[in-house]
XYZ file of C-alpha atoms in Angstrom:
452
model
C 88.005 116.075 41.792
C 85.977 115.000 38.546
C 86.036 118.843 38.280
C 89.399 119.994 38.563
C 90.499 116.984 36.276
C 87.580 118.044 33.599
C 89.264 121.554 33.790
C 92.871 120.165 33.109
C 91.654 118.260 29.958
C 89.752 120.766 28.239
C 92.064 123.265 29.091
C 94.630 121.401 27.428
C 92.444 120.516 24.789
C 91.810 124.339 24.414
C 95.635 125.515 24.263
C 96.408 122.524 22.177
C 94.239 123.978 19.087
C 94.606 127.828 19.618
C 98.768 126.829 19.840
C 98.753 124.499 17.014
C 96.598 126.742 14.910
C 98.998 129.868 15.757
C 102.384 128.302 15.237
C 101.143 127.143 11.792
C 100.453 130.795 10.881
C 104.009 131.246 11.410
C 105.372 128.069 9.783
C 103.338 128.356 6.895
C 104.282 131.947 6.094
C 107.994 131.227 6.734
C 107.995 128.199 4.116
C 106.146 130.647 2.110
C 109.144 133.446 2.141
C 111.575 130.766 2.002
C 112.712 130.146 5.448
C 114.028 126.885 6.314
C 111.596 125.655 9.922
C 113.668 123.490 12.092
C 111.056 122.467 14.498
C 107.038 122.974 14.866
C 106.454 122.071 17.889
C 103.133 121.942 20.337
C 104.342 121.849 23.822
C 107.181 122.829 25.131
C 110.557 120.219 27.201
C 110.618 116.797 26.261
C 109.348 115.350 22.504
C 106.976 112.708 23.466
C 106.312 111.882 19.699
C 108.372 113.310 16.918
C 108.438 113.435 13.104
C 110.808 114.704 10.742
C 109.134 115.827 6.626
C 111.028 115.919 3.479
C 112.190 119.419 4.090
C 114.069 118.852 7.356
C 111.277 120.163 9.675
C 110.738 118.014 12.925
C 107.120 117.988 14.142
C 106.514 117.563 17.845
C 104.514 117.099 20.564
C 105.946 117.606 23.831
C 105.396 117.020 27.509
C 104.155 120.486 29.281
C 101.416 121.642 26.882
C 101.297 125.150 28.026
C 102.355 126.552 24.386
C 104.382 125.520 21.407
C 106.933 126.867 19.275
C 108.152 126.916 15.429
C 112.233 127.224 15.265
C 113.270 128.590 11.760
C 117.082 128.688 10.263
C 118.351 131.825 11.932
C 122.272 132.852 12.768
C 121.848 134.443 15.523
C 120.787 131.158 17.285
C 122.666 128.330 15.175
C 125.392 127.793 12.876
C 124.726 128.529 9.194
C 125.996 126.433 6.276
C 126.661 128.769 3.958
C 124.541 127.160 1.265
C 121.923 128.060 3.382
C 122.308 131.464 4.220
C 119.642 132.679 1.832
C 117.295 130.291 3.906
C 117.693 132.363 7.436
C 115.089 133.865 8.821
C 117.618 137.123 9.700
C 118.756 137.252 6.430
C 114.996 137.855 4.839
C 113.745 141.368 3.847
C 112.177 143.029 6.644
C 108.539 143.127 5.168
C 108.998 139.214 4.862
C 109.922 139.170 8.519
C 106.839 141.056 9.664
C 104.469 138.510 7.654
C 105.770 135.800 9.163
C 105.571 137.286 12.467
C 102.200 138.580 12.115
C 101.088 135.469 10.752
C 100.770 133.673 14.360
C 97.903 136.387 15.667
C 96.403 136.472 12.295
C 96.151 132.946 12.054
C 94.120 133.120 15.407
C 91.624 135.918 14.350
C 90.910 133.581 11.029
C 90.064 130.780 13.108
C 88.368 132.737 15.455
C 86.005 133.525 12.978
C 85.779 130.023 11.002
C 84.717 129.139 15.105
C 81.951 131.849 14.953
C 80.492 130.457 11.676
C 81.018 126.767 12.732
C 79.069 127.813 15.760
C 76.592 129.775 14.603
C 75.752 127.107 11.544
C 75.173 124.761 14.310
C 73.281 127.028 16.286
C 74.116 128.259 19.966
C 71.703 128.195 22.144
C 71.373 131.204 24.648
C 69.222 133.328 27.005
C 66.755 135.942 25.819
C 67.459 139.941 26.981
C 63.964 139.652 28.224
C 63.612 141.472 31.864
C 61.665 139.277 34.588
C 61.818 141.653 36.868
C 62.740 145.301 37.357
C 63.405 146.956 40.685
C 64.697 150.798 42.198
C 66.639 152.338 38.934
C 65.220 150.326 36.652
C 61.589 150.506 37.433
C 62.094 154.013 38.101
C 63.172 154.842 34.103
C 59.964 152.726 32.741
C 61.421 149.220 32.452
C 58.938 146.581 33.088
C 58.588 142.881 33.751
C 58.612 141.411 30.197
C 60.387 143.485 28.376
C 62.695 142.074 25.700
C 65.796 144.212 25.323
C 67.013 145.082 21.680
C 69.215 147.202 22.075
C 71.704 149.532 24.202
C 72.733 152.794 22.682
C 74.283 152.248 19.289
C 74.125 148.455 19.975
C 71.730 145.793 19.064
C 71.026 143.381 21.244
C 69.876 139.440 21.289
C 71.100 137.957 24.580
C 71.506 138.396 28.245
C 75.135 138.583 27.978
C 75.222 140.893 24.905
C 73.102 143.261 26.779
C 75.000 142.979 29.828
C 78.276 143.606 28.413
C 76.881 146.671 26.376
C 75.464 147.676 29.780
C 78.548 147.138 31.672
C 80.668 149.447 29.488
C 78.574 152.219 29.606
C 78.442 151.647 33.783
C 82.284 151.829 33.660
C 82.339 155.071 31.059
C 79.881 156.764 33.748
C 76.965 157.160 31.410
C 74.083 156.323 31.058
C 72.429 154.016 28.928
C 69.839 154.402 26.498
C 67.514 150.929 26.117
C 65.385 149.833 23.000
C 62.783 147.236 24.593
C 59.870 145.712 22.905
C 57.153 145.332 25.857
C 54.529 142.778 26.508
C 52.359 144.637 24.224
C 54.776 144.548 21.126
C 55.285 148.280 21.521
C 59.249 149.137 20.858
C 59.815 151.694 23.267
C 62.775 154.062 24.804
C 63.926 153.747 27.970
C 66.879 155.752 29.825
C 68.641 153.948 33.150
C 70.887 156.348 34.109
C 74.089 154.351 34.740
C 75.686 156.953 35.177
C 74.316 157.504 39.126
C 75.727 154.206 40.747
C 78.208 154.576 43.279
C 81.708 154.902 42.759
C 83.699 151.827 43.080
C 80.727 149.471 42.205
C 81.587 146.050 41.042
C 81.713 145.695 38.001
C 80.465 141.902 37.309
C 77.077 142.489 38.739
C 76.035 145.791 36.783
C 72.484 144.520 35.616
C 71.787 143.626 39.234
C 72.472 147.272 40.564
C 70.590 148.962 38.381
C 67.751 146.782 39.402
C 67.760 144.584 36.303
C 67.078 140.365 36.582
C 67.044 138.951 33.595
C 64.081 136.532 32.772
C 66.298 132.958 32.564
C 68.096 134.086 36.173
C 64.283 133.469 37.864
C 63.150 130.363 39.319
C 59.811 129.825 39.336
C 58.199 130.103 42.869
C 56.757 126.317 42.788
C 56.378 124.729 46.154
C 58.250 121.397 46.226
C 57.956 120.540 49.973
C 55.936 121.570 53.192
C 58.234 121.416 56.288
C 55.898 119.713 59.300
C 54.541 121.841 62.184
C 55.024 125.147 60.049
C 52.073 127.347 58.914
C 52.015 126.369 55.575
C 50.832 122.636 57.196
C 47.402 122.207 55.754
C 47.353 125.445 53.845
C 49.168 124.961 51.050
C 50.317 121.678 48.767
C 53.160 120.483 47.076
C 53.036 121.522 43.544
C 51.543 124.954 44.475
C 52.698 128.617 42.393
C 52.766 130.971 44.644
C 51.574 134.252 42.880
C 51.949 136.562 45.553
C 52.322 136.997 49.409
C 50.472 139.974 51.378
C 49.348 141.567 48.027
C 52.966 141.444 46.914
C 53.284 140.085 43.365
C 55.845 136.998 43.133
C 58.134 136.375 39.930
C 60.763 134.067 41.376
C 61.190 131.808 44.404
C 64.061 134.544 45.390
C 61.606 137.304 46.031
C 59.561 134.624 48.810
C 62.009 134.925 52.286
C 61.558 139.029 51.938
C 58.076 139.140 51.631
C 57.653 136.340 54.413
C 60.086 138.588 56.233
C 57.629 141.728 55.575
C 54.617 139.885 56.539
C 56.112 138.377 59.874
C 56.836 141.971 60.886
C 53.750 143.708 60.046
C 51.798 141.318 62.167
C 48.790 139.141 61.787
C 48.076 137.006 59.751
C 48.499 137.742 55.398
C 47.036 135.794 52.083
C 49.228 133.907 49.748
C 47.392 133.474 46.077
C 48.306 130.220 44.568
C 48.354 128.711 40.741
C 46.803 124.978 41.856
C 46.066 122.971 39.141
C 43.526 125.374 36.683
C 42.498 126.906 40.056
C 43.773 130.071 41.439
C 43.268 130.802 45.369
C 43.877 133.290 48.039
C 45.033 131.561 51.395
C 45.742 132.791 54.599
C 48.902 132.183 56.979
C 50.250 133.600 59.670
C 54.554 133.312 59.654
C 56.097 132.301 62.160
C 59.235 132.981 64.496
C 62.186 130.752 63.482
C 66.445 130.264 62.523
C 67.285 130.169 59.246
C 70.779 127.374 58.290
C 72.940 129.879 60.128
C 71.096 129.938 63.207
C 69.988 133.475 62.639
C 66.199 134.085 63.496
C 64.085 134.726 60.311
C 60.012 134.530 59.841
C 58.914 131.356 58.355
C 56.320 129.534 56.529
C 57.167 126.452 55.849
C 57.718 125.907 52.025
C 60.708 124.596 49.862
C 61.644 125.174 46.923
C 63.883 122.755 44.020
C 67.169 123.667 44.444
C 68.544 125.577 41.693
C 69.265 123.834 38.287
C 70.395 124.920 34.926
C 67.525 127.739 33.089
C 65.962 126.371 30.303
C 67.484 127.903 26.821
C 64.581 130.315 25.118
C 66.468 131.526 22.174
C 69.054 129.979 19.317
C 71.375 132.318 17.549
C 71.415 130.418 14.098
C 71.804 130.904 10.505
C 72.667 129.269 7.395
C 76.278 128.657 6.206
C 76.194 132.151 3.582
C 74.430 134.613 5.887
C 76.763 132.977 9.253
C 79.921 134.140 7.284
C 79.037 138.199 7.976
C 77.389 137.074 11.431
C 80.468 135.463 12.644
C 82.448 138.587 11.523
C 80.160 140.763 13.041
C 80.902 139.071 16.115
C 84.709 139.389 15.879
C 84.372 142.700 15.086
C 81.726 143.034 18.366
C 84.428 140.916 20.524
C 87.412 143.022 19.558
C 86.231 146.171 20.215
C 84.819 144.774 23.812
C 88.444 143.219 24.505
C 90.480 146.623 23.058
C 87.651 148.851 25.100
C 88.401 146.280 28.097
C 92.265 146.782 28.006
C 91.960 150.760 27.607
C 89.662 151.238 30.475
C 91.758 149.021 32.977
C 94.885 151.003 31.723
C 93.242 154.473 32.433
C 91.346 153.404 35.749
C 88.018 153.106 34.810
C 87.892 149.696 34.995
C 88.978 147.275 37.627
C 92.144 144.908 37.277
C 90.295 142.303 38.372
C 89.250 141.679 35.062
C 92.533 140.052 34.163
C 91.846 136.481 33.967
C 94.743 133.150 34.826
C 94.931 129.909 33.955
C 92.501 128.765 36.729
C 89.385 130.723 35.598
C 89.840 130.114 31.768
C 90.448 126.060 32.856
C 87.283 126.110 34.790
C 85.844 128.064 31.577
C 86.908 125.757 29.857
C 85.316 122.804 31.486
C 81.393 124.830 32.095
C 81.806 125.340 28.174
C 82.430 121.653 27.783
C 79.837 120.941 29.335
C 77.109 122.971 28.140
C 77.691 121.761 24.370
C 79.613 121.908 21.212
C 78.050 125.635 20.709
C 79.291 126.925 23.819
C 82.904 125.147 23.502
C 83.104 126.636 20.052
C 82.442 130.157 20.920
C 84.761 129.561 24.734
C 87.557 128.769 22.139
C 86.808 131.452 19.520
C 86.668 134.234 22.316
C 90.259 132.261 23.468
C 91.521 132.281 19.715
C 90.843 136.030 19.660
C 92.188 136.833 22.981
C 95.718 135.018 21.860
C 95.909 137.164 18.355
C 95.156 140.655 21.125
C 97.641 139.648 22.997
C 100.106 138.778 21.296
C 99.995 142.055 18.770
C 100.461 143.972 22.327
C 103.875 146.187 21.256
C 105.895 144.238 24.005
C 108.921 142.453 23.651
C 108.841 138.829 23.341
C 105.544 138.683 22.166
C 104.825 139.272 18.493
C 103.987 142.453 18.964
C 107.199 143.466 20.229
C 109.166 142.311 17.272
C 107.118 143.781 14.970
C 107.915 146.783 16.997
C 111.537 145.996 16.585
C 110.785 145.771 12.470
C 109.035 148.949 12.273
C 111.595 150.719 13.522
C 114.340 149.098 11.575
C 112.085 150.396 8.362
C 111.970 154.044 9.762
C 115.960 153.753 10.725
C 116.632 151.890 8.011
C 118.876 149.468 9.853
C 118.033 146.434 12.741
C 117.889 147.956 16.327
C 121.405 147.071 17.550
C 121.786 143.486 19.937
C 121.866 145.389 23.361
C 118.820 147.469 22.416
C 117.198 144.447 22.251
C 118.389 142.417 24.802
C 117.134 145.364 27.197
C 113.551 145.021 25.344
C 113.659 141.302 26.283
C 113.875 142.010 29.881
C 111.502 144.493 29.639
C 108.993 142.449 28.371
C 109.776 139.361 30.537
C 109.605 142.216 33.662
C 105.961 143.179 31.776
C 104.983 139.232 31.255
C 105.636 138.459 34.941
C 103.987 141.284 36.875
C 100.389 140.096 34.279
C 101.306 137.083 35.012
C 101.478 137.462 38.574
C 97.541 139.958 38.574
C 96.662 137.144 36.818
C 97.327 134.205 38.722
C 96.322 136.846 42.314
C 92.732 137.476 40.735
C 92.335 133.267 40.081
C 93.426 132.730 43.798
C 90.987 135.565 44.654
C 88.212 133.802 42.274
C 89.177 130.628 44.393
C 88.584 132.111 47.544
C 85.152 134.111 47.284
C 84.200 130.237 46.009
């Protein structure tokens, strides 16, 4: 519960500034060219508070804040005094009338990027591109435990995600990549994992692990927490133990421990485990044992548990001061835009999955990890959000802002407005368009839900 109600709030915390921040794009624009603004309001149905300016514009905030809205002077909605005409929104030039359209998405971009250099002034912590282990295709093209990644292809790299995303997109164009690693002996190196060889239909979120990559901050140290009575370990080995490795197998991560167990238990006999104790390291040797795992499946056993699973430990801060952040948080839009365009062509053409259409539900629960994690993460959730709205909403579909600045840029080609039915049937296109996203959108969350 204390979940799904911290996802609700910073949800609508998150809509409430990306709306308020897009439908003053538009408002300030219109008063700019001269259009009388009847409302500017955040939320849509019921005013709950409401407050009228010296020009006549009402500013509100309603009950269902799942948008917001500015109303302008317009005949083709009210009644007109004529002493007003020259106020209309319909009776502005048609370049005026694509500013103030376009002002809404490009209102979003700018604070998308004032979010980038509020965030990266502050500093946003992250996780390193350094490998901790490498297995099958990986291993295979040269990659090696400790590696740091810095870059893929044309791309240079800092974190995890960066490198996974870069990573990802070449996995979906069926290439390979190219890697730039420095490795544990500060040597930059070259690297090839050829991407380009996994298996058709391969998901998509989990690229780095199919090509055999873990990245350093995903590994939990093998350190023995508990040892389970009347099990081998009994005697052998302590609380507080490392385990190194198990039947000459080297161990990074408490992940790798139930497969080598698993190894050991069928080879027969009985295997050494080399421990980190203290200053001392030690070989020790156990036999596994026959046993049932939590599903009442039989597994080989030991003994040993481990800390359950907690949040990784940051190991690197993306932060500069407030001059050189300015061209770092437009780097980053940049980066992010041509990831999101890249996205939307790929899922168009096939080559990507539509499962990468996101709802409500996922960018609520987003919304909420991002909350939690700090001010840096909640500032870049909200700047990828902010950048996301301006994408979307430039999309050349009607009823979006996209689609009337389709309708304008025709009028300038024709020469004259589209006529009313022409756009009436673009409004039911678009709604017919809006519904069927809306509808992958809100299938994938349900999806999301399920796989929980």
């Amino acid at each position: 519960m204390g979940e799904f109600i911290g996802s609700v709030w910073w949800m609508i915390v998150s809509l409430g500034v990306l709306v308020t921040f897009h439908e003053f794009g538009h408002y300030w624009v219109a008063r700019r060219c001269g259009v009388k603004v009847l409302r500017f309001s955040v939320g849509f149905g019921k005013p709950l508070w409401m407050r009228r300016n010296r020009a006549g514009t009402e500013f509100a905030i309603a009950a269902i804040p799942l948008g917001g809205y500015v109303k302008m002077l317009d005949e083709r909605e009210v009644e007109v005094h004529p002493a007003e005409r020259g106020q209309a929104f319909n009776h502005k030039s048609v370049w005026q009338r694509i500013a103030i359209v376009a002002a809404g998405p490009l209102a979003n971009l700018v604070l998308c990027v004032a979010l980038l250099w509020a965030m990266f002034v502050i500093g946003k912590q992250d996780y390193s591109a350094t490998i901790g282990r490498a297995t099958g295709m990986a291993l295979t093209a040269g990659l090696q435990t400790g590696d740091r990644v810095l870059g893929v292809d044309d791309r240079d790299v800092v974190t995890a995600g960066q490198a996974s995303m870069a990573l990802t997109t070449a996995a979906m164009d069926r290439r390979d990549a190219t890697l730039t690693v420095l490795d544990a002996q500060q040597q930059v190196r070259t690297r090839t994992l050829p991407l380009s060889q996994l298996p058709a239909g391969f998901d998509e979120r989990w690229v780095p692990a199919l090509a055999g990559l873990t990245w350093q901050f995903r590994m939990q140290p093998a350190l023995v927490e508990r040892i389970e009575p009347g099990h081998p370990a009994e005697g052998v080995l302590m609380p507080g133990d490392l385990l190194l490795a198990v039947d000459g197998v080297r161990i990074d991560s408490a992940e790798q421990v139930p497969a080598q167990v698993r190894a050991l238990g069928e080879r027969g006999g009985p295997g050494m485990i080399e421990v980190q104790r203290g200053a001392d390291r030690m070989a020790l040797e156990i036999t596994p044992q026959q046993g049932k795992d939590a599903r009442g499946q039989p597994t080989w056993q030991i003994g040993v548990g481990f800390p359950q699973s907690s949040a990784p430990v940051y190991d690197t801060t993306l932060q500069y001061g407030p001059l050189a952040a300015l061209p770092a948080a437009l780097r980053e839009t940049a980066r992010a835009t041509s990831d999101s365009l890249g996205m939307m062509r790929r899922m168009i053409t096939g080559a990507a999955s539509l499962q990468n259409v996101s709802g409500p539900v996922t960018i609520a629960r987003v919304a909420n990890v991002s909350a939690q994690r700090g001010l840096d993460w909640f500032l870049w959730f909200l700047a990828v959000m902010s950048l996301s709205l301006c994408i979307i909403n430039l999309l050349p579909i009607p009823i979006l802002d996209g689609g009337h600045l389709l309708y304008y840029l025709i009028e300038l080609v024709k020469g004259s407005p589209l006529s009313e039915r022409a756009m009436a049937a673009g409004q039911y296109i678009g709604l017919a368009l809006l519904a069927g996203l809306m509808g992958l959108a809100f299938y994938n969350d349900i999806l999301g839900l399920a796989s929980r």
